[in-house]
Coordinates of C-alpha atoms and ligand atoms in Angstrom, one line a residue:
Chain A
M28 CA 148.2 -49.5 -167.9
S29 CA 144.9 -49.4 -166.3
L30 CA 143.8 -50.8 -162.9
R31 CA 141.4 -53.7 -163.2
I32 CA 138.8 -53.5 -160.5
V33 CA 136.2 -56.2 -159.8
V34 CA 133.4 -55.3 -157.4
C35 CA 131.3 -58.2 -156.0
A36 CA 127.7 -57.3 -155.3
K37 CA 124.7 -59.1 -153.7
E38 CA 121.0 -58.5 -154.0
V39 CA 119.4 -58.4 -150.5
L40 CA 116.0 -57.5 -149.0
D41 CA 116.0 -53.9 -147.9
P42 CA 117.2 -54.1 -144.3
D43 CA 115.5 -50.9 -143.3
A44 CA 112.1 -52.4 -144.4
V45 CA 113.0 -55.6 -142.5
N46 CA 113.8 -53.5 -139.6
N47 CA 110.7 -51.5 -139.6
Y48 CA 108.6 -54.7 -139.7
A49 CA 110.6 -56.1 -136.8
L50 CA 110.2 -52.9 -134.8
E51 CA 106.4 -53.1 -135.3
G52 CA 106.4 -56.7 -134.4
R53 CA 105.0 -57.6 -137.9
L54 CA 108.0 -59.4 -139.5
V55 CA 106.6 -62.7 -141.0
I56 CA 108.5 -65.9 -141.9
G57 CA 107.1 -67.7 -145.0
D58 CA 105.5 -71.1 -145.2
D59 CA 108.8 -72.8 -145.9
G60 CA 109.8 -71.7 -142.4
K61 CA 113.0 -70.0 -143.6
S62 CA 112.2 -67.1 -146.0
L63 CA 111.1 -63.6 -145.5
T64 CA 108.3 -63.5 -148.0
Q65 CA 106.5 -60.1 -147.4
S66 CA 106.3 -58.8 -151.0
S67 CA 106.3 -55.2 -149.7
I68 CA 110.0 -55.5 -148.8
P69 CA 111.9 -54.2 -151.7
R70 CA 115.0 -56.0 -153.1
L71 CA 118.0 -53.8 -153.6
M72 CA 121.9 -53.9 -153.7
N73 CA 123.6 -54.6 -150.4
A74 CA 124.5 -51.1 -149.2
Y75 CA 128.0 -52.1 -148.3
D76 CA 128.5 -53.4 -151.9
E77 CA 127.1 -50.1 -153.1
Q78 CA 129.9 -48.4 -151.1
A79 CA 132.4 -50.8 -152.6
I80 CA 131.3 -49.4 -156.1
E81 CA 131.6 -45.9 -154.7
A82 CA 135.2 -46.8 -153.5
A83 CA 136.0 -48.0 -157.0
L84 CA 134.5 -44.8 -158.5
R85 CA 136.6 -42.6 -156.1
V86 CA 139.8 -44.4 -157.2
R87 CA 139.0 -43.6 -160.8
E88 CA 138.2 -40.0 -159.9
A89 CA 141.5 -39.7 -158.1
G90 CA 143.1 -40.0 -161.5
V91 CA 143.9 -43.7 -161.7
P92 CA 142.9 -45.1 -165.1
C93 CA 140.5 -48.1 -164.2
T94 CA 138.3 -50.6 -165.7
I95 CA 135.5 -51.5 -163.3
A96 CA 133.4 -54.7 -163.5
V97 CA 130.6 -55.4 -161.1
V98 CA 129.7 -59.0 -160.7
S99 CA 126.9 -60.7 -159.0
V100 CA 125.9 -64.4 -158.5
G101 CA 122.3 -65.0 -159.3
E102 CA 119.5 -63.4 -161.3
G103 CA 119.9 -59.9 -159.8
Q104 CA 119.8 -58.0 -163.0
D105 CA 118.2 -55.0 -161.3
I106 CA 121.1 -54.4 -159.1
L107 CA 123.5 -54.7 -162.0
K108 CA 121.4 -52.2 -164.0
H109 CA 121.7 -50.0 -161.0
A110 CA 125.5 -50.6 -161.0
A111 CA 125.7 -49.7 -164.7
S112 CA 123.8 -46.4 -164.0
L113 CA 126.6 -45.4 -161.6
G114 CA 129.1 -45.4 -164.4
I115 CA 130.9 -48.7 -164.1
D116 CA 132.1 -50.3 -167.3
E117 CA 131.0 -53.9 -167.1
P118 CA 128.0 -55.4 -165.3
V119 CA 128.3 -59.2 -165.2
A120 CA 125.8 -61.8 -163.9
I121 CA 127.0 -65.3 -163.0
H122 CA 123.9 -67.4 -163.9
A123 CA 123.2 -69.6 -160.9
D124 CA 120.4 -70.2 -158.4
A125 CA 121.9 -68.1 -155.5
A126 CA 119.4 -69.6 -153.0
S127 CA 120.8 -73.1 -153.6
L128 CA 124.4 -72.0 -153.0
D129 CA 126.4 -71.5 -149.8
H130 CA 129.1 -69.0 -149.3
H131 CA 131.7 -71.4 -150.4
G132 CA 129.9 -71.9 -153.7
V133 CA 129.5 -68.2 -154.1
A134 CA 133.1 -67.6 -153.4
R135 CA 134.2 -70.3 -155.8
L136 CA 132.2 -68.7 -158.6
L137 CA 133.4 -65.1 -157.9
A138 CA 137.1 -66.4 -157.7
A139 CA 136.7 -68.3 -160.9
F140 CA 135.2 -65.2 -162.6
V141 CA 138.2 -63.2 -161.6
R142 CA 140.6 -65.9 -162.8
S143 CA 138.7 -66.2 -166.1
R144 CA 139.6 -62.5 -166.8
G145 CA 143.3 -63.2 -166.1
G146 CA 143.0 -61.7 -162.7
A147 CA 142.3 -58.4 -161.1
D148 CA 144.4 -55.8 -159.4
L149 CA 141.7 -54.8 -156.9
V150 CA 138.7 -56.9 -155.8
L151 CA 136.3 -54.9 -153.8
C152 CA 133.5 -56.2 -151.6
G153 CA 131.1 -54.9 -149.0
R154 CA 132.2 -55.9 -145.5
Q155 CA 129.2 -58.2 -145.1
A156 CA 125.7 -58.7 -146.6
S157 CA 123.0 -57.1 -144.6
D158 CA 120.8 -60.2 -144.8
D159 CA 122.8 -62.9 -143.4
D160 CA 125.7 -60.7 -141.9
Q161 CA 128.1 -63.6 -142.5
G162 CA 130.9 -61.5 -144.1
V163 CA 132.9 -64.5 -145.1
V164 CA 132.8 -64.4 -149.0
P165 CA 135.6 -61.7 -149.4
A166 CA 138.0 -63.8 -147.3
L167 CA 137.0 -67.0 -149.1
V168 CA 137.6 -65.3 -152.5
A169 CA 141.0 -63.9 -151.4
E170 CA 142.1 -67.4 -150.3
H171 CA 140.9 -69.0 -153.4
L172 CA 142.9 -66.5 -155.5
G173 CA 145.9 -66.6 -153.1
L174 CA 145.6 -62.9 -152.5
P175 CA 145.9 -60.8 -149.3
V176 CA 142.8 -59.3 -147.8
V177 CA 142.2 -56.1 -145.9
T178 CA 138.9 -55.7 -144.2
I179 CA 136.6 -52.8 -143.1
A180 CA 138.0 -50.0 -145.1
R181 CA 137.1 -46.4 -144.6
S182 CA 139.1 -45.4 -147.7
V183 CA 141.2 -47.0 -150.4
D184 CA 144.0 -45.2 -152.3
V185 CA 145.8 -46.6 -155.3
T186 CA 149.1 -45.3 -156.7
A187 CA 151.2 -46.6 -159.7
A188 CA 154.3 -48.4 -158.3
G189 CA 156.8 -49.8 -160.8
D190 CA 155.0 -52.1 -163.1
G191 CA 152.0 -52.4 -160.8
F192 CA 149.9 -50.6 -158.2
A193 CA 150.4 -49.9 -154.5
V194 CA 147.3 -49.9 -152.4
R195 CA 146.8 -47.9 -149.1
V196 CA 143.8 -48.5 -147.0
V197 CA 142.5 -46.9 -143.8
R198 CA 140.8 -49.6 -141.8
V199 CA 138.2 -49.0 -139.0
T200 CA 139.3 -51.1 -136.1
P201 CA 137.9 -51.4 -132.6
D202 CA 140.9 -49.3 -131.4
G203 CA 140.3 -46.6 -134.0
D204 CA 141.7 -46.1 -137.5
E205 CA 144.7 -48.0 -138.8
T206 CA 146.5 -47.4 -142.1
V207 CA 147.9 -50.4 -144.0
A208 CA 150.0 -50.7 -147.3
V209 CA 149.8 -53.7 -149.6
P210 CA 150.9 -54.2 -153.2
A211 CA 148.1 -55.1 -155.7
P212 CA 146.5 -57.5 -156.4
V213 CA 144.5 -57.4 -153.2
V214 CA 140.9 -58.0 -151.9
V215 CA 139.5 -55.1 -149.8
T216 CA 136.2 -55.0 -148.0
I217 CA 134.4 -51.6 -147.6
S218 CA 132.6 -50.4 -144.5
N219 CA 129.9 -47.8 -144.1
E220 CA 132.5 -45.3 -142.8
L221 CA 133.5 -44.7 -146.5
G222 CA 130.4 -42.4 -146.6
Q223 CA 127.4 -42.1 -148.7
A224 CA 127.4 -43.9 -152.0
R225 CA 126.4 -41.6 -154.9
Y226 CA 123.0 -41.8 -156.7
P227 CA 122.8 -42.3 -160.4
T228 CA 122.5 -39.2 -162.6
M229 CA 119.9 -38.9 -165.3
A230 CA 122.6 -39.3 -167.9
G231 CA 123.9 -42.4 -166.1
R232 CA 120.4 -43.9 -166.1
M233 CA 120.1 -43.3 -169.9
A234 CA 123.5 -44.8 -170.5
A235 CA 122.6 -47.9 -168.3
R236 CA 119.6 -48.6 -170.5
K237 CA 121.8 -49.3 -173.4
K238 CA 124.4 -51.2 -171.5
K239 CA 123.9 -55.0 -171.6
V240 CA 124.5 -57.1 -168.6
A241 CA 126.9 -59.9 -169.6
V242 CA 125.8 -63.3 -168.4
V243 CA 128.3 -66.2 -167.8
T244 CA 127.6 -69.7 -166.5
P245 CA 129.5 -71.7 -163.9
A246 CA 130.4 -74.2 -166.7
E247 CA 131.9 -71.4 -168.7
L248 CA 133.9 -70.4 -165.6
G249 CA 135.1 -74.0 -165.4
V250 CA 133.3 -74.6 -162.1
A251 CA 131.7 -78.1 -161.9
P252 CA 128.4 -78.7 -160.1
E253 CA 130.1 -80.8 -157.5
A254 CA 132.1 -77.8 -156.4
L255 CA 129.0 -75.9 -155.8
R256 CA 127.3 -78.6 -153.6
P257 CA 126.4 -76.7 -150.4
R258 CA 128.0 -77.8 -147.1
I259 CA 125.9 -75.2 -145.2
T260 CA 122.2 -75.0 -145.7
L261 CA 119.6 -72.8 -144.2
A262 CA 117.2 -75.0 -142.3
K263 CA 115.0 -72.5 -140.5
Q264 CA 114.5 -68.7 -139.8
F265 CA 112.6 -67.2 -137.0
V266 CA 111.9 -64.0 -135.3
P267 CA 113.4 -64.0 -131.8
T268 CA 110.9 -63.1 -129.0
V269 CA 112.0 -60.4 -126.6
K270 CA 111.0 -61.1 -123.0
G271 CA 109.5 -57.7 -122.5
A272 CA 109.4 -57.3 -118.7
C273 CA 109.8 -53.5 -118.6
E274 CA 108.7 -51.6 -115.5
M275 CA 107.6 -48.1 -116.4
I276 CA 108.5 -45.3 -114.0
G277 CA 106.2 -42.4 -114.1
G278 CA 106.1 -38.9 -112.7
G279 CA 108.0 -35.7 -113.5
A280 CA 111.6 -35.7 -114.6
D281 CA 113.0 -35.3 -111.1
E282 CA 110.5 -37.7 -109.5
A283 CA 111.2 -40.4 -112.1
A284 CA 114.9 -39.9 -111.8
A285 CA 114.8 -40.4 -108.0
A286 CA 112.6 -43.4 -108.3
L287 CA 114.8 -45.0 -110.9
L288 CA 118.0 -44.4 -108.8
A289 CA 116.2 -45.9 -105.7
R290 CA 115.4 -49.1 -107.7
L291 CA 118.9 -49.4 -109.2
R292 CA 120.4 -49.0 -105.7
A293 CA 118.0 -51.5 -104.1
E294 CA 119.0 -54.1 -106.7
N295 CA 122.7 -53.2 -106.2
V296 CA 123.0 -52.2 -109.8
L297 CA 124.3 -48.9 -108.5
R298 CA 125.9 -48.2 -105.1
Chain B
M11 CA 138.6 -90.2 -132.4
S12 CA 137.6 -86.8 -133.8
R13 CA 138.1 -83.6 -132.0
V14 CA 136.1 -80.4 -131.2
V15 CA 138.6 -77.7 -130.6
V16 CA 138.3 -74.2 -129.2
C17 CA 140.8 -71.8 -130.7
T18 CA 141.9 -68.5 -129.0
W19 CA 144.6 -66.0 -129.1
G20 CA 145.4 -62.9 -127.1
T21 CA 143.5 -62.7 -123.9
S22 CA 141.3 -65.7 -122.8
G23 CA 138.1 -63.5 -123.0
G24 CA 135.2 -65.7 -123.9
A25 CA 137.2 -68.8 -123.9
E26 CA 135.7 -70.4 -120.9
E27 CA 132.1 -69.8 -122.1
L28 CA 133.0 -71.2 -125.5
L29 CA 134.7 -74.3 -123.9
T30 CA 131.4 -74.9 -122.1
L31 CA 129.5 -74.8 -125.3
A32 CA 132.2 -77.0 -127.1
R33 CA 131.9 -79.6 -124.3
G34 CA 128.3 -80.2 -125.3
V35 CA 129.1 -80.4 -129.0
A36 CA 132.1 -82.9 -128.3
A37 CA 129.7 -85.1 -126.2
G38 CA 127.1 -85.0 -129.1
L39 CA 129.7 -86.0 -131.7
E40 CA 131.4 -88.5 -129.3
A41 CA 134.5 -86.4 -129.9
T42 CA 137.4 -85.3 -127.6
L43 CA 137.4 -81.7 -126.4
G44 CA 140.6 -79.6 -127.2
W45 CA 141.8 -76.1 -126.9
V46 CA 144.5 -74.5 -129.0
V47 CA 146.1 -71.2 -128.1
L48 CA 147.9 -69.3 -130.7
G49 CA 150.8 -67.2 -129.6
P50 CA 151.6 -66.1 -126.0
A51 CA 149.2 -67.8 -123.7
P52 CA 147.3 -66.0 -121.0
H53 CA 148.2 -66.8 -117.5
D54 CA 144.9 -68.5 -116.6
V55 CA 144.8 -71.1 -119.4
T56 CA 145.6 -74.1 -117.3
A57 CA 143.1 -73.3 -114.6
I58 CA 140.3 -72.7 -117.1
A59 CA 141.2 -75.9 -119.1
S60 CA 141.1 -77.9 -115.9
R61 CA 137.8 -76.5 -114.8
Q62 CA 136.3 -77.2 -118.3
D63 CA 137.7 -80.8 -118.5
V64 CA 140.1 -80.1 -121.3
P65 CA 142.8 -82.7 -120.9
V66 CA 145.3 -81.2 -123.3
V67 CA 145.9 -77.5 -124.2
D68 CA 147.8 -77.2 -127.5
H69 CA 150.1 -74.2 -127.5
I70 CA 151.3 -73.0 -130.8
E71 CA 154.6 -71.1 -130.3
H72 CA 156.8 -69.3 -132.7
E73 CA 158.8 -66.2 -132.6
K74 CA 156.6 -64.8 -135.5
L75 CA 153.6 -65.3 -133.1
Q76 CA 154.8 -62.7 -130.6
S77 CA 152.6 -60.2 -132.3
F78 CA 151.1 -61.4 -135.5
G79 CA 148.9 -60.6 -138.5
G80 CA 146.5 -62.6 -140.5
D81 CA 149.0 -64.3 -142.8
V82 CA 151.1 -65.7 -140.0
A83 CA 148.1 -66.7 -138.0
V84 CA 146.4 -68.5 -140.8
A85 CA 149.6 -70.3 -141.8
A86 CA 150.3 -71.3 -138.2
L87 CA 146.8 -72.8 -137.7
A88 CA 146.8 -74.5 -141.1
D89 CA 150.1 -76.2 -140.3
Y90 CA 148.8 -77.1 -136.8
V91 CA 145.7 -78.8 -138.5
R92 CA 148.0 -80.8 -140.7
Q93 CA 149.4 -82.3 -137.5
H94 CA 146.4 -82.4 -135.3
D95 CA 143.2 -82.6 -137.2
F96 CA 139.7 -81.6 -136.0
R97 CA 136.1 -82.0 -136.9
V98 CA 134.9 -78.7 -135.4
L99 CA 136.9 -75.6 -134.6
L100 CA 135.1 -72.9 -132.5
V101 CA 136.5 -69.4 -132.2
P102 CA 135.2 -66.5 -130.1
Q103 CA 133.9 -64.0 -132.6
T104 CA 136.4 -61.0 -132.1
F105 CA 137.2 -58.4 -134.7
D106 CA 140.2 -60.4 -135.9
A107 CA 138.4 -63.7 -135.8
R108 CA 135.9 -62.5 -138.4
L109 CA 138.7 -62.5 -140.9
L110 CA 140.8 -65.4 -139.6
A111 CA 138.0 -67.9 -139.4
P112 CA 137.0 -67.8 -143.1
R113 CA 140.6 -67.5 -144.3
L114 CA 141.5 -70.6 -142.3
A115 CA 138.5 -72.4 -143.5
A116 CA 139.3 -71.8 -147.2
R117 CA 142.9 -72.8 -146.6
I118 CA 142.1 -76.2 -145.1
D119 CA 138.8 -76.7 -147.1
A120 CA 136.5 -76.5 -144.1
G121 CA 133.0 -75.1 -144.0
V122 CA 132.6 -71.8 -142.2
V123 CA 129.7 -70.1 -140.3
M124 CA 129.9 -66.9 -138.4
N125 CA 127.7 -65.1 -135.9
G126 CA 126.9 -68.3 -134.0
L127 CA 124.9 -68.1 -130.9
G128 CA 124.5 -71.8 -130.3
V129 CA 125.8 -75.1 -131.7
V130 CA 124.0 -78.3 -131.2
V131 CA 124.3 -81.9 -132.5
E132 CA 121.0 -83.3 -133.8
G133 CA 120.9 -86.9 -135.0
G134 CA 124.7 -86.7 -135.5
A135 CA 124.4 -83.5 -137.6
L136 CA 125.6 -80.1 -136.5
A137 CA 123.2 -77.3 -136.4
V138 CA 124.3 -73.7 -135.8
T139 CA 121.9 -70.9 -134.6
A140 CA 123.1 -67.6 -135.8
S141 CA 121.8 -64.1 -135.9
A142 CA 120.8 -62.5 -139.3
Y143 CA 119.4 -59.2 -140.4
G144 CA 121.4 -57.4 -137.7
G145 CA 119.5 -59.4 -135.1
D146 CA 116.0 -59.0 -136.5
T147 CA 116.0 -62.8 -137.2
R148 CA 117.6 -66.0 -136.1
V149 CA 118.7 -68.6 -138.6
V150 CA 119.5 -72.2 -138.1
Y151 CA 122.1 -73.6 -140.4
T152 CA 122.6 -77.4 -141.0
L153 CA 126.2 -78.4 -141.6
A154 CA 126.2 -81.3 -144.0
G155 CA 128.7 -84.0 -144.4
E156 CA 131.7 -85.5 -142.5
G157 CA 134.1 -82.7 -143.3
R158 CA 135.6 -80.0 -141.0
F159 CA 133.9 -76.9 -139.9
V160 CA 135.0 -73.6 -138.5
I161 CA 132.4 -71.8 -136.5
G162 CA 132.6 -68.2 -135.1
V163 CA 130.5 -67.8 -131.9
A164 CA 129.5 -64.6 -130.3
T165 CA 130.4 -65.5 -126.6
S166 CA 128.8 -62.5 -124.9
A167 CA 125.5 -64.3 -124.5
L168 CA 127.0 -67.6 -123.3
A169 CA 127.5 -68.7 -119.7
A170 CA 130.6 -70.6 -118.5
E171 CA 129.8 -73.7 -116.4
P172 CA 132.5 -75.8 -114.8
A173 CA 132.6 -79.5 -116.0
P174 CA 131.1 -82.1 -113.6
N175 CA 134.5 -83.9 -113.7
P176 CA 137.4 -81.4 -113.9
A177 CA 140.7 -82.5 -115.5
T178 CA 144.3 -81.8 -114.7
A179 CA 145.1 -80.1 -118.0
V180 CA 148.5 -80.5 -119.5
T181 CA 150.1 -78.3 -122.1
R182 CA 151.3 -79.7 -125.4
H183 CA 153.7 -77.5 -127.3
C184 CA 153.1 -77.6 -131.0
A185 CA 155.8 -76.4 -133.4
V186 CA 154.8 -74.9 -136.7
D187 CA 156.7 -74.1 -139.8
L188 CA 156.4 -70.4 -140.7
A189 CA 159.8 -69.9 -142.4
A190 CA 158.2 -69.0 -145.7
V191 CA 155.5 -66.7 -144.3
E192 CA 155.7 -63.0 -144.2
E193 CA 152.9 -60.6 -143.7
R194 CA 151.8 -59.2 -147.1
V195 CA 149.9 -56.4 -145.5
Q196 CA 152.0 -53.9 -143.7
V197 CA 150.7 -51.6 -141.0
V198 CA 151.8 -48.1 -141.6
T199 CA 150.1 -46.3 -138.7
R200 CA 148.7 -48.4 -135.9
S201 CA 145.7 -47.2 -134.0
E202 CA 146.6 -47.3 -130.3
Q203 CA 143.4 -46.3 -128.5
T204 CA 144.4 -45.1 -125.1
G205 CA 142.1 -44.9 -122.1
P206 CA 139.1 -46.9 -121.2
R207 CA 136.9 -48.7 -123.8
I208 CA 133.2 -49.0 -123.7
E209 CA 133.4 -52.8 -124.2
E210 CA 134.9 -53.0 -120.7
A211 CA 132.8 -50.4 -119.0
D212 CA 130.6 -51.3 -116.1
V213 CA 128.1 -48.5 -116.7
L214 CA 127.2 -47.0 -120.0
V215 CA 124.9 -44.1 -120.9
A216 CA 124.1 -44.2 -124.6
G217 CA 122.5 -41.4 -126.6
G218 CA 120.7 -41.6 -129.9
R219 CA 119.0 -39.5 -132.6
G220 CA 116.4 -38.5 -129.9
L221 CA 119.0 -36.0 -128.4
G222 CA 118.1 -33.9 -131.4
E223 CA 121.5 -32.1 -131.8
K224 CA 125.2 -32.5 -131.3
A225 CA 125.3 -30.1 -128.3
N226 CA 123.0 -32.3 -126.3
Y227 CA 125.4 -35.3 -126.4
R228 CA 127.0 -33.4 -123.4
L229 CA 123.9 -34.4 -121.3
V230 CA 124.8 -38.1 -121.9
E231 CA 128.5 -37.5 -121.1
E232 CA 127.6 -35.6 -117.9
L233 CA 125.3 -38.5 -116.6
A234 CA 128.0 -41.0 -117.5
E235 CA 130.6 -39.1 -115.7
A236 CA 128.4 -38.7 -112.6
L237 CA 127.8 -42.5 -112.6
G238 CA 131.6 -43.2 -113.0
G239 CA 130.8 -44.8 -116.4
M240 CA 131.2 -44.1 -120.1
A241 CA 129.2 -42.4 -122.8
A242 CA 128.1 -44.5 -125.8
A243 CA 126.2 -43.8 -128.9
S244 CA 123.9 -45.2 -131.7
R245 CA 125.3 -45.4 -135.2
P246 CA 123.3 -42.5 -136.7
I247 CA 124.7 -40.0 -134.2
V248 CA 128.2 -41.3 -134.8
D249 CA 127.7 -40.9 -138.6
E250 CA 126.5 -37.4 -137.9
G251 CA 129.7 -36.7 -135.9
W252 CA 128.0 -36.1 -132.6
A253 CA 130.1 -38.8 -130.9
E254 CA 133.4 -40.6 -131.7
P255 CA 133.3 -43.9 -133.7
A256 CA 134.8 -45.7 -130.7
R257 CA 131.5 -44.9 -128.8
Q258 CA 129.3 -46.8 -131.3
V259 CA 127.3 -49.7 -129.9
G260 CA 125.9 -52.4 -132.1
L261 CA 126.3 -54.7 -135.1
T262 CA 128.9 -52.5 -136.7
G263 CA 130.1 -51.0 -133.5
K264 CA 131.0 -52.4 -130.2
I265 CA 129.5 -55.4 -128.3
T266 CA 129.2 -54.3 -124.8
R267 CA 128.1 -56.1 -121.6
P268 CA 127.9 -53.6 -118.8
T269 CA 126.0 -54.0 -115.5
L270 CA 123.9 -50.9 -116.3
Y271 CA 123.0 -49.5 -119.8
I272 CA 121.0 -46.4 -120.0
A273 CA 119.7 -45.8 -123.5
A274 CA 118.4 -42.2 -124.1
G275 CA 116.6 -41.3 -127.4
I276 CA 117.4 -44.7 -128.9
S277 CA 114.6 -46.5 -130.7
G278 CA 115.9 -50.0 -130.1
A279 CA 116.6 -51.3 -133.6
S280 CA 118.1 -54.8 -133.6
Q281 CA 121.4 -53.6 -135.1
H282 CA 121.8 -51.4 -132.0
M283 CA 120.5 -54.0 -129.5
V284 CA 123.0 -56.7 -130.4
G285 CA 125.6 -54.5 -128.9
C286 CA 123.9 -54.0 -125.5
A287 CA 121.4 -56.8 -125.1
A288 CA 123.8 -58.6 -122.8
A289 CA 123.7 -55.7 -120.3
K290 CA 122.5 -56.9 -116.9
T291 CA 120.1 -54.0 -116.4
L292 CA 118.9 -51.9 -119.3
V293 CA 117.1 -48.6 -118.8
A294 CA 115.3 -46.8 -121.6
I295 CA 114.4 -43.2 -121.9
N296 CA 112.2 -42.5 -124.8
R297 CA 109.5 -40.1 -125.8
D298 CA 107.5 -42.7 -127.6
P299 CA 105.8 -45.2 -125.2
E300 CA 105.7 -47.7 -128.1
A301 CA 109.5 -47.7 -128.8
A302 CA 110.9 -51.1 -129.3
I303 CA 113.7 -50.4 -126.8
F304 CA 111.1 -50.8 -124.0
R305 CA 110.7 -54.4 -124.9
Y306 CA 114.4 -55.0 -123.9
A307 CA 114.4 -52.7 -121.0
R308 CA 114.1 -53.6 -117.3
Y309 CA 113.1 -50.0 -116.4
G310 CA 111.6 -47.4 -118.8
I311 CA 110.8 -43.7 -118.5
V312 CA 108.6 -42.2 -121.1
G313 CA 109.5 -38.7 -121.6
D314 CA 112.0 -36.1 -123.0
C315 CA 115.5 -37.2 -122.6
L316 CA 116.7 -33.7 -122.6
E317 CA 114.8 -33.2 -119.3
I318 CA 115.4 -36.7 -117.9
L319 CA 119.2 -37.0 -118.4
P320 CA 119.9 -33.8 -116.4
A321 CA 117.4 -34.8 -113.7
L322 CA 119.3 -38.2 -113.4
T323 CA 122.6 -36.3 -113.2
R324 CA 121.3 -34.1 -110.4
A325 CA 119.8 -37.0 -108.5
V326 CA 123.1 -39.0 -108.8
K327 CA 125.1 -36.1 -107.5
G328 CA 122.6 -35.8 -104.7
Ligands
FAD410 C1 123.6 -53.2 -141.8 C2 123.3 -52.2 -140.7 C3 124.2 -52.1 -139.7 C4 123.8 -51.2 -138.6 N1 124.7 -51.1 -137.5 C5 124.3 -50.4 -136.5 C6 125.1 -50.3 -135.2 O1 126.2 -50.9 -135.2 N2 124.7 -49.5 -134.2 C7 123.5 -48.8 -134.3 O2 123.2 -48.2 -133.3 N3 122.7 -48.9 -135.4 C8 123.1 -49.6 -136.5 N4 122.3 -49.6 -137.6 C9 121.2 -48.7 -137.7 C10 120.0 -49.1 -137.0 O3 119.1 -49.9 -137.8 C11 119.1 -47.9 -136.6 O4 118.8 -47.2 -137.7 C12 119.8 -47.1 -135.5 O5 120.2 -47.9 -134.4 C13 118.8 -46.0 -135.0 O6 119.5 -45.2 -134.2 P1 118.6 -44.2 -133.1 O7 117.9 -45.2 -132.2 O8 119.6 -43.3 -132.4 O9 117.7 -43.4 -134.0 P2 116.1 -43.5 -134.3 O10 115.8 -44.9 -134.8 O11 115.9 -42.4 -135.1 O12 115.5 -43.3 -132.9 C14 115.4 -42.1 -132.2 C15 114.5 -42.4 -131.0 O13 114.5 -41.3 -130.1 C16 113.2 -41.1 -129.7 N5 113.2 -39.6 -129.3 C17 113.1 -38.6 -130.1 N6 113.1 -37.4 -129.5 C18 113.3 -37.8 -128.2 C19 113.3 -37.0 -127.0 N7 113.4 -35.6 -127.0 N8 113.4 -37.7 -125.8 C20 113.4 -39.0 -125.8 N9 113.3 -39.8 -126.9 C21 113.3 -39.2 -128.1 C22 112.3 -41.5 -130.7 O14 111.1 -41.8 -130.2 C23 113.1 -42.7 -131.3 O15 112.6 -43.9 -130.7 C24 122.7 -50.5 -138.7 C25 121.8 -50.6 -139.7 C26 122.1 -51.5 -140.8 C27 121.1 -51.6 -142.0

């Protein structure tokens, strides 16, 4: 019996490139007032989703026979090619205009995809997407499928238990690590603490070239257009202005230190 | 009449700020303002509710809510909503709320938005301002239709203001049916962090990659100690193992709001700044006069943090 893993992945704008533009004060919003349109910002797989794939591959390498499907809503064929080059079994695109969907629509499609395959034992997602940072899709998918959900995992271990599988997750919480146990099927979200995701090997790249990305439509998944009508729409995006009222304190190290302390004490920030 | 309801559990941290925000939303929607407390209620609930003009505080009590996990919490709130419906439910965005809010939304077929910084009513429609790209941008979401919405709000940047006409709040005890609910996820080893947390510290000294190497983190700890504060860190140096994960400030770390935040060798990326922008006074020490951190700082020192940190420690010790 093999463990059926589905990893959900999203294409995003490279957050580091966005960050660099922001740091230089050169981040621009497009004419529609809501999109980041600088064409020099690469599109790539959300890094947390890449780590979710990594988590799946580690489960396989730990000796659990697995089938790993990676599914993405939208046209992001490139990220699915990337997923394929990492050695997953099945890249699947759900053919829909991702920009016109809200998270509820995306979650409905992902849940319908899992259902269309007769379920999954382990649904892995990144903890959040680095573009909108919402982090709600995994929980929505879990509820639609009636599954428990464990968030912000550092590691995921799967063992056979009776006719099924038992899952053990180390979660990163504000109070430190917490270990939880849950029987499959379950939805788990992966955090950066999992560690660096692998890069594709040359052989992996070659194999990926031959692998076809399967495409399914919402209709094939039994999701009607009304169920995808967004309740939440992006109206506007802007770059926040930072007030920038910094007083520079000069002089040598000791001089500057004394001057800073004097100011902080004068303002009662320090006693 | 429809309701705008604030939902809290555990301590009442952030509740009063969120109630102030909710009061404005309720006025805009011509709705009543409510507050629902899940599980044991903090001692100051009635006082806060009265100040914020909340006539009725709903208290959901059940033995399974003495200490609870997600399955029980979601089931309890869903059952509560069946009895007392709402239009908008606002939750302070804690670690647990990030999971609870979307789960509840799916369970009761509500729309959900997280990372809210502000919520307004414009022409009868709800608009939520939220942060995106780790704080690099702000987005405004329009919430369409007459349905319910659950909104997670980051309360650290909100201010509490008493209502012009305070109420005398009364408590309504709400019973929920949790007979069939058991936690599906079992905690095997719980993390009990002992000792102080950076979220609650009054003074923080944070180090970043500019420290150069692990051994230099000691300079951050020494200044923190001299100031009676705590040492904090940016994500890269936590990833490198120079500092403990519990010290990480930012989007995927802790959201802090100290009186004084001293950032040494930190560039000022948005993902870091969301965790410290609420500091009352921010001091930046950076070798690069163009570093973004200076845009957020009240005071800046351009120079080598390996020299300036020890100089500050000496000066503090006098
Ligand atoms: C999805 C996502 C989530 C993230 N979450 C977080 C988070 O929670 N917290 C977080 O911190 N980051 C987070 N990041 C990373 C963030 O984008 C930055 O990369 C990170 O904050 C940079 O850390 P830093 O400032 O220590 O390092 P750098 O950006 O490398 O900055 C080092 C700074 O030190 C200065 N410097 C160098 N030498 C010296 C010296 N001798 N003396 C003085 N100054 C010196 C340099 O001028 C530079 O400004 C996240 C990123 C992403 C994409």
